[in-house]
Amino acid sequence: MERIWIAGPCAAESREQLMTTAAQLVEQSQHTNFPLHYIRAGIWKVRSVPNSFAGAGEDALAWLQEVQSRLGIPVCTEVMNARQVEMCARHDVRTVWIGARTSVNPVEVQQIADAVCHSDFTVMVKNPIIPDLKLWMGNIERFLQADIKKVMAIHRGFTDAQENVYRNAPVWQIPIELKTRMPELPILCDPSHLCGQVKWIPQVAQIAMNYGFNGLMMECHCHPSQALSDADQQLTPAEWGNLVSHLDLRSDTASLELVKQRSMLENIDNQISELLYQRMSLVDEIAEIKRENHIAVVQPQQWQQVVKRYALHPEDTHYQEFITKFLELLHQSSIERQK
Ligand code: PEP
Ligand code: MN
């Protein structure tokens, strides 16, 4: 299956910002000889918090149209209702995506499906924010039933009540199950919204490739720190070029199982590494409280509680031996930090 590469700003903020970012991306694509199939730019932004930048709206459609005709690359944007589909069509913007928040509402999705019915629109369906495969598949089916020839899925992670190092929990088994059930459907990954921070994006993009995803949608901005939305997760076009040209795109299915296992390992290592760091930072805060209240650094009862938390697999003696050593090290360095 052909791979699809999409990049562009979270939001079109001005004609200049969009044109500059898009032109720089095209330059990177030519320079690295790496394809860029679509430029993305949100113009109606669904924001969780009121009074944050809600997008440039309908006016920005003219910018999208200009970028598309000047650079010769189709531009895609997010739509939330039938009216926005019609406005896009009037500006020759014929590739749209359904956002993760819209994707939780099948009634709205059906209205959009009715609006694009029998047209030449390309529709990408992001996963709903809740980890519900049936809902995601149902949305995709609505567009297939509306006779849309090019439908794609985008995995952008799921809202998770648990503490997570990423902005959204990957729950990789859901898109992988989608792939098994709809083998003809291209599934892209959006590491930007999944990660929430630039530092995780290269690893997660590679994991997605290892899992056999059919492409990536990534947020890029000519000046990420000045972005009006999602500033922490936008790459510069140069960073995008560097990232995509270093992706390992092997398609050797014989080693796919091993690659999957290694990706899971990588995912776990990322989490352990970040969680250990967070643990140490918490120890520093606790040390401060102890100091202020003249409490002794070493609290044997507290430590016994910690040891108990790690005794969940007594049947695995080899693992318990490892944990004993690990806990000694952890205890030692916690005490040193508190001194
Ligand atoms: C977006 O892609 O601009 C966006 C808002 O993403 P999501 O719907 O995945 O949060
Ligand atoms: Mn965004």
CSV table of C-alpha atoms and ligand atoms in Angstrom, one decimal:
chain,number,residue,atom,x,y,z
A,1,MET,CA,0.0,0.0,0.0
A,2,GLU,CA,1.3,3.5,-0.9
A,3,ARG,CA,2.4,5.5,2.1
A,4,ILE,CA,0.9,9.0,2.7
A,5,TRP,CA,2.9,11.9,4.3
A,6,ILE,CA,1.1,14.9,5.6
A,7,ALA,CA,2.7,18.0,7.4
A,8,GLY,CA,1.6,21.5,8.1
A,9,PRO,CA,0.7,23.8,11.0
A,10,CYS,CA,-1.8,23.0,13.7
A,11,ALA,CA,-3.7,26.1,12.5
A,12,ALA,CA,-3.5,28.5,9.6
A,13,GLU,CA,-2.8,31.7,11.6
A,14,SER,CA,-2.1,34.1,8.7
A,15,ARG,CA,-1.5,34.0,5.0
A,16,GLU,CA,2.2,34.5,5.6
A,17,GLN,CA,2.6,31.9,8.3
A,18,LEU,CA,0.8,29.3,6.2
A,19,MET,CA,2.6,30.1,3.0
A,20,THR,CA,6.1,30.3,4.7
A,21,THR,CA,5.6,27.0,6.5
A,22,ALA,CA,4.2,25.2,3.4
A,23,ALA,CA,6.9,26.5,1.1
A,24,GLN,CA,9.6,25.5,3.6
A,25,LEU,CA,8.1,22.0,3.8
A,26,VAL,CA,8.1,21.7,0.1
A,27,GLU,CA,11.7,22.8,0.0
A,28,GLN,CA,12.5,20.1,2.6
A,29,SER,CA,10.7,17.5,0.7
A,30,GLN,CA,12.7,18.4,-2.5
A,31,HIS,CA,15.9,18.6,-0.6
A,32,THR,CA,15.5,15.2,1.2
A,33,ASN,CA,13.7,13.6,-1.8
A,34,PHE,CA,11.0,12.6,0.6
A,35,PRO,CA,7.4,12.9,-0.6
A,36,LEU,CA,4.9,15.3,0.9
A,37,HIS,CA,1.4,14.4,-0.3
A,38,TYR,CA,-0.8,16.9,1.6
A,39,ILE,CA,-0.3,20.1,3.6
A,40,ARG,CA,-2.5,20.2,6.7
A,41,ALA,CA,-3.8,23.4,8.3
A,42,GLY,CA,-6.7,23.7,10.8
A,43,ILE,CA,-9.0,26.7,10.3
A,44,TRP,CA,-11.8,25.9,12.6
A,45,LYS,CA,-10.1,24.8,15.8
A,46,VAL,CA,-12.0,22.7,18.4
A,47,ARG,CA,-10.5,23.8,21.7
A,48,SER,CA,-11.0,22.3,25.1
A,49,VAL,CA,-10.6,25.6,26.8
A,50,PRO,CA,-12.7,28.7,26.0
A,51,ASN,CA,-11.0,31.9,24.8
A,52,SER,CA,-8.1,30.1,23.2
A,53,PHE,CA,-7.4,30.6,19.6
A,54,ALA,CA,-10.3,29.2,17.7
A,55,GLY,CA,-8.8,29.4,14.2
A,56,ALA,CA,-8.9,31.9,11.4
A,57,GLY,CA,-12.2,30.5,10.1
A,58,GLU,CA,-13.7,30.9,6.6
A,59,ASP,CA,-11.2,33.7,5.6
A,60,ALA,CA,-8.4,31.2,5.8
A,61,LEU,CA,-9.9,29.1,3.0
A,62,ALA,CA,-8.5,31.6,0.5
A,63,TRP,CA,-5.0,31.1,2.0
A,64,LEU,CA,-5.4,27.3,1.8
A,65,GLN,CA,-6.5,27.6,-1.8
A,66,GLU,CA,-3.6,29.8,-2.7
A,67,VAL,CA,-1.1,27.5,-1.1
A,68,GLN,CA,-2.6,24.6,-3.0
A,69,SER,CA,-2.5,26.3,-6.3
A,70,ARG,CA,0.9,27.9,-5.9
A,71,LEU,CA,2.7,24.8,-4.5
A,72,GLY,CA,0.7,22.2,-6.3
A,73,ILE,CA,0.1,20.1,-3.2
A,74,PRO,CA,-3.5,19.5,-1.9
A,75,VAL,CA,-4.3,21.1,1.4
A,76,CYS,CA,-6.4,19.4,4.0
A,77,THR,CA,-8.4,20.8,6.9
A,78,GLU,CA,-10.7,19.7,9.7
A,79,VAL,CA,-14.4,20.0,9.3
A,80,MET,CA,-17.1,19.6,12.0
A,81,ASN,CA,-20.3,20.1,10.1
A,82,ALA,CA,-21.9,20.1,6.7
A,83,ARG,CA,-21.7,23.9,6.3
A,84,GLN,CA,-17.9,23.7,6.6
A,85,VAL,CA,-17.8,21.0,4.0
A,86,GLU,CA,-19.7,23.3,1.6
A,87,MET,CA,-17.3,26.2,2.3
A,88,CYS,CA,-14.3,23.9,1.6
A,89,ALA,CA,-15.8,22.7,-1.7
A,90,ARG,CA,-16.3,26.3,-2.8
A,91,HIS,CA,-12.6,26.9,-2.3
A,92,ASP,CA,-11.6,23.7,-3.9
A,93,VAL,CA,-10.3,22.2,-0.6
A,94,ARG,CA,-11.4,18.6,-1.1
A,95,THR,CA,-9.4,16.7,1.5
A,96,VAL,CA,-10.8,17.0,5.1
A,97,TRP,CA,-10.4,15.2,8.4
A,98,ILE,CA,-12.8,14.5,11.2
A,99,GLY,CA,-11.3,15.5,14.5
A,100,ALA,CA,-11.1,13.3,17.6
A,101,ARG,CA,-13.8,15.3,19.4
A,102,THR,CA,-16.2,15.2,16.5
A,103,SER,CA,-15.5,11.5,16.1
A,104,VAL,CA,-17.2,10.7,19.4
A,105,ASN,CA,-20.5,11.9,17.9
A,106,PRO,CA,-21.9,9.6,15.2
A,107,VAL,CA,-24.8,12.0,14.5
A,108,GLU,CA,-22.4,14.8,13.5
A,109,VAL,CA,-20.2,12.4,11.6
A,110,GLN,CA,-23.3,11.1,9.6
A,111,GLN,CA,-24.2,14.7,8.7
A,112,ILE,CA,-20.7,15.3,7.4
A,113,ALA,CA,-20.9,11.9,5.5
A,114,ASP,CA,-24.2,13.1,4.0
A,115,ALA,CA,-22.6,16.4,2.9
A,116,VAL,CA,-19.7,14.7,1.1
A,117,CYS,CA,-21.8,11.8,-0.3
A,118,HIS,CA,-20.9,10.7,-3.9
A,119,SER,CA,-18.3,13.5,-4.1
A,120,ASP,CA,-14.6,13.3,-4.9
A,121,PHE,CA,-13.6,14.4,-1.3
A,122,THR,CA,-10.9,12.5,0.5
A,123,VAL,CA,-11.8,12.0,4.1
A,124,MET,CA,-9.6,11.1,7.0
A,125,VAL,CA,-11.2,9.9,10.2
A,126,LYS,CA,-9.3,10.5,13.4
A,127,ASN,CA,-10.0,8.1,16.3
A,128,PRO,CA,-12.5,9.3,18.9
A,129,ILE,CA,-10.9,10.6,22.1
A,130,ILE,CA,-12.3,7.5,23.9
A,131,PRO,CA,-10.7,4.2,23.1
A,132,ASP,CA,-13.7,2.7,21.3
A,133,LEU,CA,-12.8,0.8,18.2
A,134,LYS,CA,-16.5,0.2,17.2
A,135,LEU,CA,-17.2,3.9,17.2
A,136,TRP,CA,-14.1,4.6,15.1
A,137,MET,CA,-14.9,1.9,12.6
A,138,GLY,CA,-18.5,3.0,12.5
A,139,ASN,CA,-17.4,6.5,11.5
A,140,ILE,CA,-15.2,5.1,8.8
A,141,GLU,CA,-18.0,2.9,7.5
A,142,ARG,CA,-20.3,6.0,7.2
A,143,PHE,CA,-17.9,7.5,4.7
A,144,LEU,CA,-17.5,4.2,2.8
A,145,GLN,CA,-21.3,3.9,2.6
A,146,ALA,CA,-21.4,7.5,1.4
A,147,ASP,CA,-19.4,6.3,-1.6
A,148,ILE,CA,-16.2,8.2,-0.7
A,149,LYS,CA,-13.4,6.5,-2.6
A,150,LYS,CA,-10.5,7.6,-0.5
A,151,VAL,CA,-11.1,7.1,3.2
A,152,MET,CA,-8.2,6.9,5.6
A,153,ALA,CA,-7.9,6.6,9.4
A,154,ILE,CA,-5.7,8.6,11.7
A,155,HIS,CA,-4.5,7.4,15.0
A,156,ARG,CA,-3.8,10.3,17.4
A,157,GLY,CA,-4.0,8.5,20.8
A,158,PHE,CA,-6.8,8.5,23.4
A,159,THR,CA,-7.6,10.6,26.4
A,160,ASP,CA,-6.5,8.7,29.5
A,161,ALA,CA,-7.4,9.4,33.1
A,162,GLN,CA,-4.2,7.8,34.2
A,163,GLU,CA,-0.9,9.7,34.4
A,164,ASN,CA,0.8,9.3,31.0
A,165,VAL,CA,4.0,10.7,29.6
A,166,TYR,CA,2.3,11.4,26.3
A,167,ARG,CA,-0.5,13.9,25.8
A,168,ASN,CA,-2.7,11.0,24.7
A,169,ALA,CA,-2.3,7.3,25.4
A,170,PRO,CA,-1.3,5.4,22.3
A,171,VAL,CA,-3.2,2.1,23.1
A,172,TRP,CA,-1.5,0.7,20.0
A,173,GLN,CA,-3.7,-2.5,20.0
A,174,ILE,CA,-6.7,-0.5,18.9
A,175,PRO,CA,-5.3,0.8,15.5
A,176,ILE,CA,-3.6,-2.5,15.0
A,177,GLU,CA,-7.0,-4.3,15.5
A,178,LEU,CA,-8.5,-1.8,13.0
A,179,LYS,CA,-5.8,-2.8,10.5
A,180,THR,CA,-6.6,-6.4,10.9
A,181,ARG,CA,-10.3,-5.8,10.5
A,182,MET,CA,-10.0,-3.3,7.6
A,183,PRO,CA,-6.8,-4.4,5.8
A,184,GLU,CA,-7.6,-2.2,2.7
A,185,LEU,CA,-7.9,1.0,4.8
A,186,PRO,CA,-4.8,3.2,5.0
A,187,ILE,CA,-4.1,4.1,8.6
A,188,LEU,CA,-1.8,7.0,9.4
A,189,CYS,CA,-0.4,8.1,12.8
A,190,ASP,CA,-0.4,11.6,14.1
A,191,PRO,CA,2.5,11.6,16.5
A,192,SER,CA,2.1,15.4,17.2
A,193,HIS,CA,-1.3,15.1,19.0
A,194,LEU,CA,-0.3,11.7,20.4
A,195,CYS,CA,2.9,13.0,22.0
A,196,GLY,CA,2.1,16.6,22.8
A,197,GLN,CA,5.8,17.4,23.0
A,198,VAL,CA,8.4,17.5,20.3
A,199,LYS,CA,10.8,15.4,22.2
A,200,TRP,CA,8.8,12.2,21.9
A,201,ILE,CA,7.8,12.6,18.2
A,202,PRO,CA,10.7,10.9,16.5
A,203,GLN,CA,10.4,7.8,18.6
A,204,VAL,CA,6.7,7.5,18.3
A,205,ALA,CA,6.8,8.2,14.5
A,206,GLN,CA,9.3,5.3,14.2
A,207,ILE,CA,7.2,3.0,16.4
A,208,ALA,CA,4.2,3.8,14.1
A,209,MET,CA,6.3,2.8,11.1
A,210,ASN,CA,7.4,-0.4,12.8
A,211,TYR,CA,3.8,-1.3,13.4
A,212,GLY,CA,3.1,-0.9,9.7
A,213,PHE,CA,1.2,2.3,9.7
A,214,ASN,CA,0.7,3.7,6.2
A,215,GLY,CA,2.0,7.2,6.8
A,216,LEU,CA,2.2,10.1,9.2
A,217,MET,CA,0.4,13.4,9.8
A,218,MET,CA,2.7,15.9,11.6
A,219,GLU,CA,2.3,19.4,12.8
A,220,CYS,CA,5.0,21.9,11.6
A,221,HIS,CA,5.2,25.6,12.1
A,222,CYS,CA,7.8,28.1,10.7
A,223,HIS,CA,8.2,29.5,14.3
A,224,PRO,CA,6.8,26.8,16.6
A,225,SER,CA,7.4,28.8,19.8
A,226,GLN,CA,5.1,31.6,18.4
A,227,ALA,CA,2.3,29.2,17.4
A,228,LEU,CA,-1.1,30.2,18.6
A,229,SER,CA,-2.1,26.6,19.3
A,230,ASP,CA,-0.1,23.4,20.2
A,231,ALA,CA,3.2,25.2,20.3
A,232,ASP,CA,5.0,22.4,22.2
A,233,GLN,CA,4.3,19.8,19.6
A,234,GLN,CA,5.1,21.5,16.3
A,235,LEU,CA,8.3,20.8,14.4
A,236,THR,CA,10.1,23.3,12.2
A,237,PRO,CA,10.1,22.3,8.6
A,238,ALA,CA,13.8,21.5,8.9
A,239,GLU,CA,13.1,19.2,11.8
A,240,TRP,CA,10.4,17.5,9.8
A,241,GLY,CA,12.8,16.9,6.9
A,242,ASN,CA,15.4,15.5,9.2
A,243,LEU,CA,12.9,13.3,11.0
A,244,VAL,CA,11.2,11.8,7.9
A,245,SER,CA,14.5,11.2,6.1
A,246,HIS,CA,15.8,9.2,9.0
A,247,LEU,CA,12.8,7.0,9.4
A,248,ASP,CA,13.5,3.3,9.0
A,249,LEU,CA,10.9,2.2,6.5
A,250,ARG,CA,11.7,-1.5,6.2
A,251,SER,CA,8.8,-3.5,5.0
A,252,ASP,CA,10.3,-6.9,5.8
A,253,THR,CA,7.3,-8.8,7.1
A,254,ALA,CA,9.4,-11.7,8.3
A,255,SER,CA,10.8,-9.6,11.1
A,256,LEU,CA,7.6,-7.8,11.7
A,257,GLU,CA,6.9,-9.7,14.9
A,258,LEU,CA,10.3,-8.9,16.3
A,259,VAL,CA,9.9,-5.3,15.3
A,260,LYS,CA,6.6,-5.1,17.1
A,261,GLN,CA,8.0,-6.5,20.2
A,262,ARG,CA,10.9,-4.2,20.1
A,263,SER,CA,8.6,-1.2,19.6
A,264,MET,CA,6.6,-2.3,22.7
A,265,LEU,CA,9.9,-2.5,24.6
A,266,GLU,CA,10.8,1.0,23.4
A,267,ASN,CA,7.5,2.3,24.5
A,268,ILE,CA,7.9,0.8,27.9
A,269,ASP,CA,11.4,2.1,28.3
A,270,ASN,CA,10.3,5.6,27.4
A,271,GLN,CA,7.7,5.4,30.1
A,272,ILE,CA,9.9,3.9,32.7
A,273,SER,CA,12.6,6.5,32.0
A,274,GLU,CA,10.2,9.4,32.3
A,275,LEU,CA,8.4,8.0,35.4
A,276,LEU,CA,11.7,7.4,37.2
A,277,TYR,CA,12.6,11.0,36.6
A,278,GLN,CA,9.2,12.1,37.9
A,279,ARG,CA,9.8,9.9,40.9
A,280,MET,CA,13.1,11.6,41.7
A,281,SER,CA,11.6,15.0,41.3
A,282,LEU,CA,8.9,14.1,43.8
A,283,VAL,CA,11.6,12.9,46.2
A,284,ASP,CA,13.1,16.4,46.0
A,285,GLU,CA,9.8,17.9,46.9
A,286,ILE,CA,9.3,15.5,49.8
A,287,ALA,CA,12.8,16.3,51.0
A,288,GLU,CA,11.9,20.0,51.1
A,289,ILE,CA,8.8,19.3,53.3
A,290,LYS,CA,10.9,17.1,55.6
A,291,ARG,CA,13.5,19.8,55.9
A,292,GLU,CA,10.9,22.5,56.7
A,293,ASN,CA,9.2,20.2,59.3
A,294,HIS,CA,12.4,18.7,60.8
A,295,ILE,CA,11.4,15.2,59.8
A,296,ALA,CA,14.2,12.6,59.5
A,297,VAL,CA,15.3,11.7,56.0
A,298,VAL,CA,15.1,8.0,56.4
A,299,GLN,CA,11.6,6.7,57.4
A,300,PRO,CA,11.8,2.9,57.6
A,301,GLN,CA,8.0,2.3,57.7
A,302,GLN,CA,7.5,4.4,54.6
A,303,TRP,CA,10.2,2.4,52.8
A,304,GLN,CA,8.5,-0.8,53.8
A,305,GLN,CA,5.4,0.4,52.0
A,306,VAL,CA,7.5,1.1,48.9
A,307,VAL,CA,9.0,-2.4,49.0
A,308,LYS,CA,5.5,-3.9,49.2
A,309,ARG,CA,4.4,-2.1,46.0
A,310,TYR,CA,7.2,-3.9,44.1
A,311,ALA,CA,6.4,-7.4,45.5
A,312,LEU,CA,3.6,-8.1,43.1
A,313,HIS,CA,5.1,-11.1,41.4
A,314,PRO,CA,6.5,-13.3,44.1
A,315,GLU,CA,6.2,-16.4,41.8
A,316,ASP,CA,9.0,-15.0,39.6
A,317,THR,CA,12.0,-15.4,41.9
A,318,HIS,CA,14.5,-14.2,39.3
A,319,TYR,CA,12.4,-11.0,38.8
A,320,GLN,CA,12.2,-10.5,42.6
A,321,GLU,CA,16.0,-10.8,42.9
A,322,PHE,CA,16.3,-8.1,40.3
A,323,ILE,CA,13.8,-5.9,42.1
A,324,THR,CA,15.6,-6.3,45.4
A,325,LYS,CA,18.8,-4.9,43.8
A,326,PHE,CA,16.9,-2.2,42.0
A,327,LEU,CA,15.2,-1.1,45.2
A,328,GLU,CA,18.5,-0.9,47.1
A,329,LEU,CA,19.8,1.4,44.4
A,330,LEU,CA,16.6,3.5,44.4
A,331,HIS,CA,16.6,3.8,48.1
A,332,GLN,CA,20.2,4.8,48.2
A,333,SER,CA,19.9,7.5,45.6
A,334,SER,CA,16.7,8.9,47.2
A,335,ILE,CA,18.5,9.2,50.5
A,336,GLU,CA,21.5,10.9,48.8
A,337,ARG,CA,19.3,13.4,47.0
A,338,GLN,CA,17.6,14.3,50.2
A,339,LYS,CA,20.9,15.0,51.9
B,1,PEP,C1,-5.8,18.7,14.7
B,1,PEP,O1,-5.4,17.8,14.0
B,1,PEP,O2,-5.7,19.9,14.5
B,1,PEP,C2,-6.6,18.3,15.9
B,1,PEP,C3,-7.3,19.2,16.6
B,1,PEP,O3,-6.4,17.1,16.3
B,1,PEP,P1,-7.3,16.1,17.2
B,1,PEP,O4,-8.7,16.2,16.7
B,1,PEP,O5,-6.6,14.8,17.0
B,1,PEP,O6,-7.2,16.6,18.6
B,2,MN,MN,-3.0,20.8,16.9
